[in-house]
PDB file of N, CA, C and O in Angstrom:
ATOM      1  N   MET A   1      91.281 105.586  79.116  1.00 47.00           N
ATOM      2  CA  MET A   1      90.898 106.376  80.512  1.00 47.00           C
ATOM      3  C   MET A   1      89.536 106.863  80.687  1.00 47.00           C
ATOM      4  O   MET A   1      89.190 107.142  81.478  1.00 47.00           O
ATOM      5  N   SER A   2      88.528 106.243  80.144  1.00 56.00           N
ATOM      6  CA  SER A   2      86.958 106.610  79.982  1.00 56.00           C
ATOM      7  C   SER A   2      86.738 106.001  81.093  1.00 56.00           C
ATOM      8  O   SER A   2      85.157 105.813  81.611  1.00 56.00           O
ATOM      9  N   HIS A   3      87.111 105.104  82.455  1.00 75.00           N
ATOM     10  CA  HIS A   3      86.597 104.610  83.479  1.00 75.00           C
ATOM     11  C   HIS A   3      86.982 105.021  84.579  1.00 75.00           C
ATOM     12  O   HIS A   3      87.115 104.344  85.448  1.00 75.00           O
ATOM     13  N   LEU A   4      86.763 106.355  84.332  1.00 83.00           N
ATOM     14  CA  LEU A   4      87.227 107.156  85.847  1.00 83.00           C
ATOM     15  C   LEU A   4      86.060 107.325  86.573  1.00 83.00           C
ATOM     16  O   LEU A   4      84.923 107.217  86.177  1.00 83.00           O
ATOM     17  N   ASN A   5      86.066 107.028  88.115  1.00 84.00           N
ATOM     18  CA  ASN A   5      85.248 106.984  88.996  1.00 84.00           C
ATOM     19  C   ASN A   5      85.010 108.329  89.548  1.00 84.00           C
ATOM     20  O   ASN A   5      85.920 108.736  90.329  1.00 84.00           O
ATOM     21  N   PRO A   6      84.066 108.713  89.452  1.00 83.00           N
ATOM     22  CA  PRO A   6      84.091 110.428  90.274  1.00 83.00           C
ATOM     23  C   PRO A   6      84.330 110.444  91.396  1.00 83.00           C
ATOM     24  O   PRO A   6      84.648 111.328  91.843  1.00 83.00           O
ATOM     25  N   LYS A   7      83.783 109.361  92.093  1.00 82.00           N
ATOM     26  CA  LYS A   7      84.007 109.194  93.586  1.00 82.00           C
ATOM     27  C   LYS A   7      85.317 109.480  94.168  1.00 82.00           C
ATOM     28  O   LYS A   7      86.013 109.575  95.395  1.00 82.00           O
ATOM     29  N   LYS A   8      86.101 108.964  92.755  1.00 91.00           N
ATOM     30  CA  LYS A   8      87.517 108.652  93.354  1.00 91.00           C
ATOM     31  C   LYS A   8      88.822 109.592  92.918  1.00 91.00           C
ATOM     32  O   LYS A   8      89.806 109.613  92.792  1.00 91.00           O
ATOM     33  N   LEU A   9      87.784 110.859  92.016  1.00 94.00           N
ATOM     34  CA  LEU A   9      88.775 111.970  91.918  1.00 94.00           C
ATOM     35  C   LEU A   9      89.207 112.899  92.493  1.00 94.00           C
ATOM     36  O   LEU A   9      90.174 113.470  92.216  1.00 94.00           O
ATOM     37  N   LEU A  10      88.576 113.050  93.969  1.00 95.00           N
ATOM     38  CA  LEU A  10      89.201 113.856  94.512  1.00 95.00           C
ATOM     39  C   LEU A  10      90.410 113.533  95.166  1.00 95.00           C
ATOM     40  O   LEU A  10      91.115 112.626  95.364  1.00 95.00           O
ATOM     41  N   LEU A  11      91.179 115.140  95.041  1.00 97.00           N
ATOM     42  CA  LEU A  11      92.516 114.994  95.285  1.00 97.00           C
ATOM     43  C   LEU A  11      93.609 114.184  94.160  1.00 97.00           C
ATOM     44  O   LEU A  11      94.700 114.648  93.932  1.00 97.00           O
ATOM     45  N   SER A  12      92.714 113.995  93.145  1.00 97.00           N
ATOM     46  CA  SER A  12      93.860 113.270  91.773  1.00 97.00           C
ATOM     47  C   SER A  12      94.528 114.711  90.961  1.00 97.00           C
ATOM     48  O   SER A  12      94.184 115.785  91.040  1.00 97.00           O
ATOM     49  N   LYS A  13      95.502 114.295  90.564  1.00 97.00           N
ATOM     50  CA  LYS A  13      96.583 115.140  90.228  1.00 97.00           C
ATOM     51  C   LYS A  13      96.221 115.102  88.297  1.00 97.00           C
ATOM     52  O   LYS A  13      96.138 114.073  87.870  1.00 97.00           O
ATOM     53  N   TRP A  14      96.237 116.114  87.529  1.00 97.00           N
ATOM     54  CA  TRP A  14      96.112 116.079  86.539  1.00 97.00           C
ATOM     55  C   TRP A  14      96.762 117.385  85.599  1.00 97.00           C
ATOM     56  O   TRP A  14      97.665 118.355  86.294  1.00 97.00           O
ATOM     57  N   THR A  15      97.284 117.159  84.398  1.00 98.00           N
ATOM     58  CA  THR A  15      97.798 117.966  83.714  1.00 98.00           C
ATOM     59  C   THR A  15      97.190 118.747  82.401  1.00 98.00           C
ATOM     60  O   THR A  15      96.725 117.796  81.611  1.00 98.00           O
ATOM     61  N   ALA A  16      97.025 119.867  82.244  1.00 97.00           N
ATOM     62  CA  ALA A  16      96.820 120.290  80.901  1.00 97.00           C
ATOM     63  C   ALA A  16      97.566 120.103  79.770  1.00 97.00           C
ATOM     64  O   ALA A  16      98.388 120.238  79.806  1.00 97.00           O
ATOM     65  N   ALA A  17      96.773 119.542  78.980  1.00 97.00           N
ATOM     66  CA  ALA A  17      97.237 119.394  77.600  1.00 97.00           C
ATOM     67  C   ALA A  17      98.136 120.327  76.824  1.00 97.00           C
ATOM     68  O   ALA A  17      98.921 120.746  76.254  1.00 97.00           O
ATOM     69  N   LYS A  18      97.264 121.370  76.751  1.00 96.00           N
ATOM     70  CA  LYS A  18      97.265 122.847  76.329  1.00 96.00           C
ATOM     71  C   LYS A  18      97.268 123.851  77.612  1.00 96.00           C
ATOM     72  O   LYS A  18      96.457 124.679  77.680  1.00 96.00           O
ATOM     73  N   PRO A  19      98.575 123.979  78.166  1.00 96.00           N
ATOM     74  CA  PRO A  19      98.389 124.871  79.182  1.00 96.00           C
ATOM     75  C   PRO A  19      98.613 126.401  79.180  1.00 96.00           C
ATOM     76  O   PRO A  19      98.331 126.830  77.881  1.00 96.00           O
ATOM     77  N   GLU A  20      97.439 127.143  79.972  1.00 93.00           N
ATOM     78  CA  GLU A  20      96.923 128.536  79.738  1.00 93.00           C
ATOM     79  C   GLU A  20      97.833 129.272  80.779  1.00 93.00           C
ATOM     80  O   GLU A  20      97.415 128.783  82.031  1.00 93.00           O
ATOM     81  N   ASN A  21      98.240 130.591  80.489  1.00 92.00           N
ATOM     82  CA  ASN A  21      98.686 131.285  81.504  1.00 92.00           C
ATOM     83  C   ASN A  21      99.457 130.749  82.866  1.00 92.00           C
ATOM     84  O   ASN A  21      99.523 131.059  83.942  1.00 92.00           O
ATOM     85  N   LYS A  22     100.158 129.831  82.163  1.00 92.00           N
ATOM     86  CA  LYS A  22     101.541 129.339  82.920  1.00 92.00           C
ATOM     87  C   LYS A  22     100.762 127.980  84.031  1.00 92.00           C
ATOM     88  O   LYS A  22     101.169 127.658  85.032  1.00 92.00           O
ATOM     89  N   GLU A  23      99.418 127.872  83.759  1.00 96.00           N
ATOM     90  CA  GLU A  23      98.624 126.801  84.828  1.00 96.00           C
ATOM     91  C   GLU A  23      98.611 125.386  83.461  1.00 96.00           C
ATOM     92  O   GLU A  23      97.751 125.506  82.532  1.00 96.00           O
ATOM     93  N   LYS A  24      99.487 124.523  84.150  1.00 97.00           N
ATOM     94  CA  LYS A  24      99.604 123.290  83.813  1.00 97.00           C
ATOM     95  C   LYS A  24      99.239 122.099  84.641  1.00 97.00           C
ATOM     96  O   LYS A  24      98.582 120.940  84.459  1.00 97.00           O
ATOM     97  N   HIS A  25      99.598 122.630  85.899  1.00 98.00           N
ATOM     98  CA  HIS A  25      99.160 121.438  86.914  1.00 98.00           C
ATOM     99  C   HIS A  25      98.188 121.494  87.619  1.00 98.00           C
ATOM    100  O   HIS A  25      98.066 122.914  87.970  1.00 98.00           O
ATOM    101  N   PHE A  26      97.301 120.531  87.905  1.00 98.00           N
ATOM    102  CA  PHE A  26      95.977 120.940  88.643  1.00 98.00           C
ATOM    103  C   PHE A  26      95.533 119.803  89.512  1.00 98.00           C
ATOM    104  O   PHE A  26      95.995 118.790  89.278  1.00 98.00           O
ATOM    105  N   ILE A  27      94.886 120.216  90.571  1.00 98.00           N
ATOM    106  CA  ILE A  27      94.467 119.015  91.462  1.00 98.00           C
ATOM    107  C   ILE A  27      92.652 119.321  91.789  1.00 98.00           C
ATOM    108  O   ILE A  27      92.145 120.447  92.053  1.00 98.00           O
ATOM    109  N   VAL A  28      91.985 117.921  91.990  1.00 97.00           N
ATOM    110  CA  VAL A  28      90.579 118.325  91.957  1.00 97.00           C
ATOM    111  C   VAL A  28      90.399 118.528  93.458  1.00 97.00           C
ATOM    112  O   VAL A  28      90.812 117.735  94.094  1.00 97.00           O
ATOM    113  N   THR A  29      89.898 119.642  93.605  1.00 97.00           N
ATOM    114  CA  THR A  29      89.669 119.934  95.185  1.00 97.00           C
ATOM    115  C   THR A  29      88.271 119.875  95.725  1.00 97.00           C
ATOM    116  O   THR A  29      88.207 119.512  96.920  1.00 97.00           O
ATOM    117  N   GLN A  30      87.108 119.400  94.820  1.00 96.00           N
ATOM    118  CA  GLN A  30      85.886 119.191  95.301  1.00 96.00           C
ATOM    119  C   GLN A  30      85.427 118.498  94.350  1.00 96.00           C
ATOM    120  O   GLN A  30      85.031 118.951  93.221  1.00 96.00           O
ATOM    121  N   LEU A  31      84.043 117.570  94.980  1.00 94.00           N
ATOM    122  CA  LEU A  31      83.081 117.253  94.094  1.00 94.00           C
ATOM    123  C   LEU A  31      81.879 117.789  94.360  1.00 94.00           C
ATOM    124  O   LEU A  31      81.591 118.120  95.475  1.00 94.00           O
ATOM    125  N   ILE A  32      81.278 118.204  93.390  1.00 93.00           N
ATOM    126  CA  ILE A  32      80.169 119.058  93.764  1.00 93.00           C
ATOM    127  C   ILE A  32      78.581 117.993  93.541  1.00 93.00           C
ATOM    128  O   ILE A  32      78.395 117.197  92.646  1.00 93.00           O
ATOM    129  N   GLU A  33      78.274 117.982  94.904  1.00 88.00           N
ATOM    130  CA  GLU A  33      77.043 117.066  95.165  1.00 88.00           C
ATOM    131  C   GLU A  33      76.016 117.530  94.326  1.00 88.00           C
ATOM    132  O   GLU A  33      75.684 119.109  94.096  1.00 88.00           O
ATOM    133  N   PRO A  34      75.109 116.515  93.466  1.00 87.00           N
ATOM    134  CA  PRO A  34      74.034 117.039  92.618  1.00 87.00           C
ATOM    135  C   PRO A  34      73.095 117.354  93.375  1.00 87.00           C
ATOM    136  O   PRO A  34      72.637 117.233  94.776  1.00 87.00           O
ATOM    137  N   GLU A  35      72.207 118.123  93.009  1.00 87.00           N
ATOM    138  CA  GLU A  35      70.684 118.952  93.830  1.00 87.00           C
ATOM    139  C   GLU A  35      69.847 117.711  94.495  1.00 87.00           C
ATOM    140  O   GLU A  35      68.786 117.742  95.242  1.00 87.00           O
ATOM    141  N   THR A  36      69.644 116.620  93.523  1.00 88.00           N
ATOM    142  CA  THR A  36      69.140 115.427  93.511  1.00 88.00           C
ATOM    143  C   THR A  36      69.529 114.540  94.279  1.00 88.00           C
ATOM    144  O   THR A  36      70.603 114.159  93.929  1.00 88.00           O
ATOM    145  N   PRO A  37      69.051 114.109  95.752  1.00 84.00           N
ATOM    146  CA  PRO A  37      69.922 113.084  96.020  1.00 84.00           C
ATOM    147  C   PRO A  37      69.751 111.655  95.555  1.00 84.00           C
ATOM    148  O   PRO A  37      68.598 111.411  94.725  1.00 84.00           O
ATOM    149  N   GLY A  38      70.987 111.180  95.304  1.00 84.00           N
ATOM    150  CA  GLY A  38      70.985 109.883  94.749  1.00 84.00           C
ATOM    151  C   GLY A  38      71.629 109.904  93.275  1.00 84.00           C
ATOM    152  O   GLY A  38      71.734 109.361  92.378  1.00 84.00           O
ATOM    153  N   ALA A  39      71.590 111.126  93.051  1.00 85.00           N
ATOM    154  CA  ALA A  39      71.960 111.471  91.061  1.00 85.00           C
ATOM    155  C   ALA A  39      73.515 111.420  91.231  1.00 85.00           C
ATOM    156  O   ALA A  39      74.310 111.845  92.101  1.00 85.00           O
ATOM    157  N   PRO A  40      73.890 110.961  89.885  1.00 84.00           N
ATOM    158  CA  PRO A  40      75.696 111.188  89.882  1.00 84.00           C
ATOM    159  C   PRO A  40      75.945 112.293  89.929  1.00 84.00           C
ATOM    160  O   PRO A  40      75.549 113.049  89.729  1.00 84.00           O
ATOM    161  N   CYS A  41      77.419 112.395  90.467  1.00 86.00           N
ATOM    162  CA  CYS A  41      78.052 113.759  90.711  1.00 86.00           C
ATOM    163  C   CYS A  41      78.325 114.256  89.195  1.00 86.00           C
ATOM    164  O   CYS A  41      79.134 112.776  88.257  1.00 86.00           O
ATOM    165  N   GLU A  42      78.141 115.222  88.602  1.00 92.00           N
ATOM    166  CA  GLU A  42      78.620 115.509  87.367  1.00 92.00           C
ATOM    167  C   GLU A  42      79.870 116.616  87.192  1.00 92.00           C
ATOM    168  O   GLU A  42      80.403 116.758  86.055  1.00 92.00           O
ATOM    169  N   LEU A  43      79.920 117.583  88.452  1.00 95.00           N
ATOM    170  CA  LEU A  43      80.870 118.597  88.326  1.00 95.00           C
ATOM    171  C   LEU A  43      81.872 118.379  89.103  1.00 95.00           C
ATOM    172  O   LEU A  43      81.658 118.039  90.279  1.00 95.00           O
ATOM    173  N   ILE A  44      82.681 118.901  89.271  1.00 96.00           N
ATOM    174  CA  ILE A  44      84.118 119.105  90.171  1.00 96.00           C
ATOM    175  C   ILE A  44      84.884 120.408  90.261  1.00 96.00           C
ATOM    176  O   ILE A  44      84.460 121.325  89.148  1.00 96.00           O
ATOM    177  N   ILE A  45      85.545 120.744  91.000  1.00 97.00           N
ATOM    178  CA  ILE A  45      86.302 121.594  91.126  1.00 97.00           C
ATOM    179  C   ILE A  45      87.684 121.343  91.116  1.00 97.00           C
ATOM    180  O   ILE A  45      88.054 120.777  91.899  1.00 97.00           O
ATOM    181  N   ILE A  46      88.386 122.248  90.165  1.00 98.00           N
ATOM    182  CA  ILE A  46      89.425 121.835  89.767  1.00 98.00           C
ATOM    183  C   ILE A  46      90.312 122.873  89.905  1.00 98.00           C
ATOM    184  O   ILE A  46      90.015 124.072  89.475  1.00 98.00           O
ATOM    185  N   GLU A  47      91.734 122.876  90.644  1.00 98.00           N
ATOM    186  CA  GLU A  47      92.414 124.002  90.797  1.00 98.00           C
ATOM    187  C   GLU A  47      93.621 124.304  90.440  1.00 98.00           C
ATOM    188  O   GLU A  47      94.595 123.162  90.552  1.00 98.00           O
ATOM    189  N   ALA A  48      94.325 125.189  89.844  1.00 98.00           N
ATOM    190  CA  ALA A  48      95.779 125.386  89.266  1.00 98.00           C
ATOM    191  C   ALA A  48      96.681 125.310  90.509  1.00 98.00           C
ATOM    192  O   ALA A  48      96.413 126.102  91.319  1.00 98.00           O
ATOM    193  N   VAL A  49      97.845 124.377  90.624  1.00 97.00           N
ATOM    194  CA  VAL A  49      98.607 124.503  91.619  1.00 97.00           C
ATOM    195  C   VAL A  49      99.468 125.720  91.712  1.00 97.00           C
ATOM    196  O   VAL A  49      99.754 126.360  92.375  1.00 97.00           O
ATOM    197  N   HIS A  50     100.136 125.991  90.390  1.00 94.00           N
ATOM    198  CA  HIS A  50     100.882 127.487  90.223  1.00 94.00           C
ATOM    199  C   HIS A  50      99.801 128.747  90.794  1.00 94.00           C
ATOM    200  O   HIS A  50     100.558 129.560  91.298  1.00 94.00           O
ATOM    201  N   SER A  51      98.768 128.973  90.160  1.00 96.00           N
ATOM    202  CA  SER A  51      97.982 130.228  90.651  1.00 96.00           C
ATOM    203  C   SER A  51      97.108 130.178  91.567  1.00 96.00           C
ATOM    204  O   SER A  51      96.542 131.159  92.241  1.00 96.00           O
ATOM    205  N   GLY A  52      96.621 128.836  91.777  1.00 97.00           N
ATOM    206  CA  GLY A  52      95.401 128.583  92.860  1.00 97.00           C
ATOM    207  C   GLY A  52      93.925 129.041  92.447  1.00 97.00           C
ATOM    208  O   GLY A  52      93.139 128.868  92.857  1.00 97.00           O
ATOM    209  N   ASN A  53      93.923 129.298  90.982  1.00 97.00           N
ATOM    210  CA  ASN A  53      92.927 129.626  90.359  1.00 97.00           C
ATOM    211  C   ASN A  53      91.966 128.259  90.199  1.00 97.00           C
ATOM    212  O   ASN A  53      92.262 127.096  89.909  1.00 97.00           O
ATOM    213  N   SER A  54      90.753 128.345  90.723  1.00 98.00           N
ATOM    214  CA  SER A  54      89.832 127.081  90.423  1.00 98.00           C
ATOM    215  C   SER A  54      88.928 127.255  89.385  1.00 98.00           C
ATOM    216  O   SER A  54      88.406 128.717  88.919  1.00 98.00           O
ATOM    217  N   ARG A  55      88.111 126.241  88.863  1.00 97.00           N
ATOM    218  CA  ARG A  55      87.232 126.484  87.918  1.00 97.00           C
ATOM    219  C   ARG A  55      86.423 125.240  88.115  1.00 97.00           C
ATOM    220  O   ARG A  55      86.771 124.167  88.669  1.00 97.00           O
ATOM    221  N   THR A  56      85.164 125.121  87.690  1.00 97.00           N
ATOM    222  CA  THR A  56      84.110 124.288  87.923  1.00 97.00           C
ATOM    223  C   THR A  56      83.981 123.671  86.424  1.00 97.00           C
ATOM    224  O   THR A  56      83.702 124.412  85.307  1.00 97.00           O
ATOM    225  N   ILE A  57      84.357 122.143  86.365  1.00 97.00           N
ATOM    226  CA  ILE A  57      84.031 121.715  84.943  1.00 97.00           C
ATOM    227  C   ILE A  57      83.257 120.266  85.289  1.00 97.00           C
ATOM    228  O   ILE A  57      83.184 119.863  86.210  1.00 97.00           O
ATOM    229  N   PRO A  58      83.001 119.628  83.813  1.00 96.00           N
ATOM    230  CA  PRO A  58      82.241 118.400  84.182  1.00 96.00           C
ATOM    231  C   PRO A  58      83.593 117.660  84.449  1.00 96.00           C
ATOM    232  O   PRO A  58      84.371 117.572  83.560  1.00 96.00           O
ATOM    233  N   TRP A  59      82.992 116.382  85.081  1.00 94.00           N
ATOM    234  CA  TRP A  59      84.242 115.559  85.414  1.00 94.00           C
ATOM    235  C   TRP A  59      84.742 114.826  84.303  1.00 94.00           C
ATOM    236  O   TRP A  59      85.715 114.443  84.082  1.00 94.00           O
ATOM    237  N   LYS A  60      83.608 114.645  83.410  1.00 94.00           N
ATOM    238  CA  LYS A  60      83.879 113.666  82.206  1.00 94.00           C
ATOM    239  C   LYS A  60      84.757 114.172  81.029  1.00 94.00           C
ATOM    240  O   LYS A  60      85.418 113.805  80.166  1.00 94.00           O
ATOM    241  N   GLU A  61      84.900 115.766  81.402  1.00 96.00           N
ATOM    242  CA  GLU A  61      85.913 116.235  80.701  1.00 96.00           C
ATOM    243  C   GLU A  61      87.346 115.910  80.884  1.00 96.00           C
ATOM    244  O   GLU A  61      88.087 115.883  80.023  1.00 96.00           O
ATOM    245  N   LEU A  62      87.805 115.217  81.801  1.00 95.00           N
ATOM    246  CA  LEU A  62      89.004 114.522  82.139  1.00 95.00           C
ATOM    247  C   LEU A  62      89.393 113.303  81.208  1.00 95.00           C
ATOM    248  O   LEU A  62      90.444 113.143  81.283  1.00 95.00           O
ATOM    249  N   THR A  63      88.043 112.565  80.883  1.00 94.00           N
ATOM    250  CA  THR A  63      88.421 111.653  79.691  1.00 94.00           C
ATOM    251  C   THR A  63      89.022 112.400  78.484  1.00 94.00           C
ATOM    252  O   THR A  63      89.490 111.265  77.554  1.00 94.00           O
ATOM    253  N   ASP A  64      88.827 113.423  78.275  1.00 95.00           N
ATOM    254  CA  ASP A  64      89.402 114.114  76.939  1.00 95.00           C
ATOM    255  C   ASP A  64      90.714 114.233  76.995  1.00 95.00           C
ATOM    256  O   ASP A  64      91.319 115.215  77.692  1.00 95.00           O
ATOM    257  N   THR A  65      91.626 113.533  76.227  1.00 95.00           N
ATOM    258  CA  THR A  65      93.031 113.142  76.469  1.00 95.00           C
ATOM    259  C   THR A  65      93.880 114.645  75.624  1.00 95.00           C
ATOM    260  O   THR A  65      94.597 114.659  75.244  1.00 95.00           O
ATOM    261  N   THR A  66      92.813 115.410  74.668  1.00 97.00           N
ATOM    262  CA  THR A  66      93.485 116.225  73.992  1.00 97.00           C
ATOM    263  C   THR A  66      93.588 117.629  74.895  1.00 97.00           C
ATOM    264  O   THR A  66      93.771 118.772  74.816  1.00 97.00           O
ATOM    265  N   LYS A  67      92.780 117.425  76.139  1.00 97.00           N
ATOM    266  CA  LYS A  67      92.415 118.776  77.138  1.00 97.00           C
ATOM    267  C   LYS A  67      93.265 118.276  78.591  1.00 97.00           C
ATOM    268  O   LYS A  67      93.734 119.041  79.093  1.00 97.00           O
ATOM    269  N   TRP A  68      93.180 117.173  78.843  1.00 97.00           N
ATOM    270  CA  TRP A  68      93.522 116.605  80.200  1.00 97.00           C
ATOM    271  C   TRP A  68      94.659 114.979  80.235  1.00 97.00           C
ATOM    272  O   TRP A  68      93.851 114.244  79.379  1.00 97.00           O
ATOM    273  N   LEU A  69      95.477 115.437  80.828  1.00 97.00           N
ATOM    274  CA  LEU A  69      96.564 114.041  81.230  1.00 97.00           C
ATOM    275  C   LEU A  69      96.582 113.450  82.606  1.00 97.00           C
ATOM    276  O   LEU A  69      96.656 114.480  83.299  1.00 97.00           O
ATOM    277  N   GLN A  70      96.446 112.438  82.805  1.00 96.00           N
ATOM    278  CA  GLN A  70      96.258 111.739  84.140  1.00 96.00           C
ATOM    279  C   GLN A  70      97.911 112.160  84.828  1.00 96.00           C
ATOM    280  O   GLN A  70      98.584 111.819  84.297  1.00 96.00           O
ATOM    281  N   GLY A  71      97.875 112.549  86.106  1.00 96.00           N
ATOM    282  CA  GLY A  71      99.035 112.919  86.661  1.00 96.00           C
ATOM    283  C   GLY A  71      99.656 114.212  86.288  1.00 96.00           C
ATOM    284  O   GLY A  71      98.808 114.749  85.384  1.00 96.00           O
ATOM    285  N   TRP A  72     100.864 114.531  86.823  1.00 94.00           N
ATOM    286  CA  TRP A  72     101.527 115.411  86.591  1.00 94.00           C
ATOM    287  C   TRP A  72     102.813 115.039  85.317  1.00 94.00           C
ATOM    288  O   TRP A  72     103.338 114.473  85.822  1.00 94.00           O
ATOM    289  N   LYS A  73     102.886 115.867  84.473  1.00 92.00           N
ATOM    290  CA  LYS A  73     103.597 115.328  83.136  1.00 92.00           C
ATOM    291  C   LYS A  73     104.557 116.321  83.373  1.00 92.00           C
ATOM    292  O   LYS A  73     104.265 117.655  83.370  1.00 92.00           O
TER     293      LYS A  73
END
């Protein structure tokens, strides 16, 4: 899964491998544009479906299968 395209992550669904606070299912709600025009996107905002809590993470963290699984499992 190391071939993720950050431009295609918007609204993608993810499952936390080790859920905390009943937050298991997440959806990517925003890609954070870099300050430098033309620079690659590095950060995303991911929101927990259960609680609505959001957090900003580097999108490459989603390739770590010890933390994230693609889709809702």
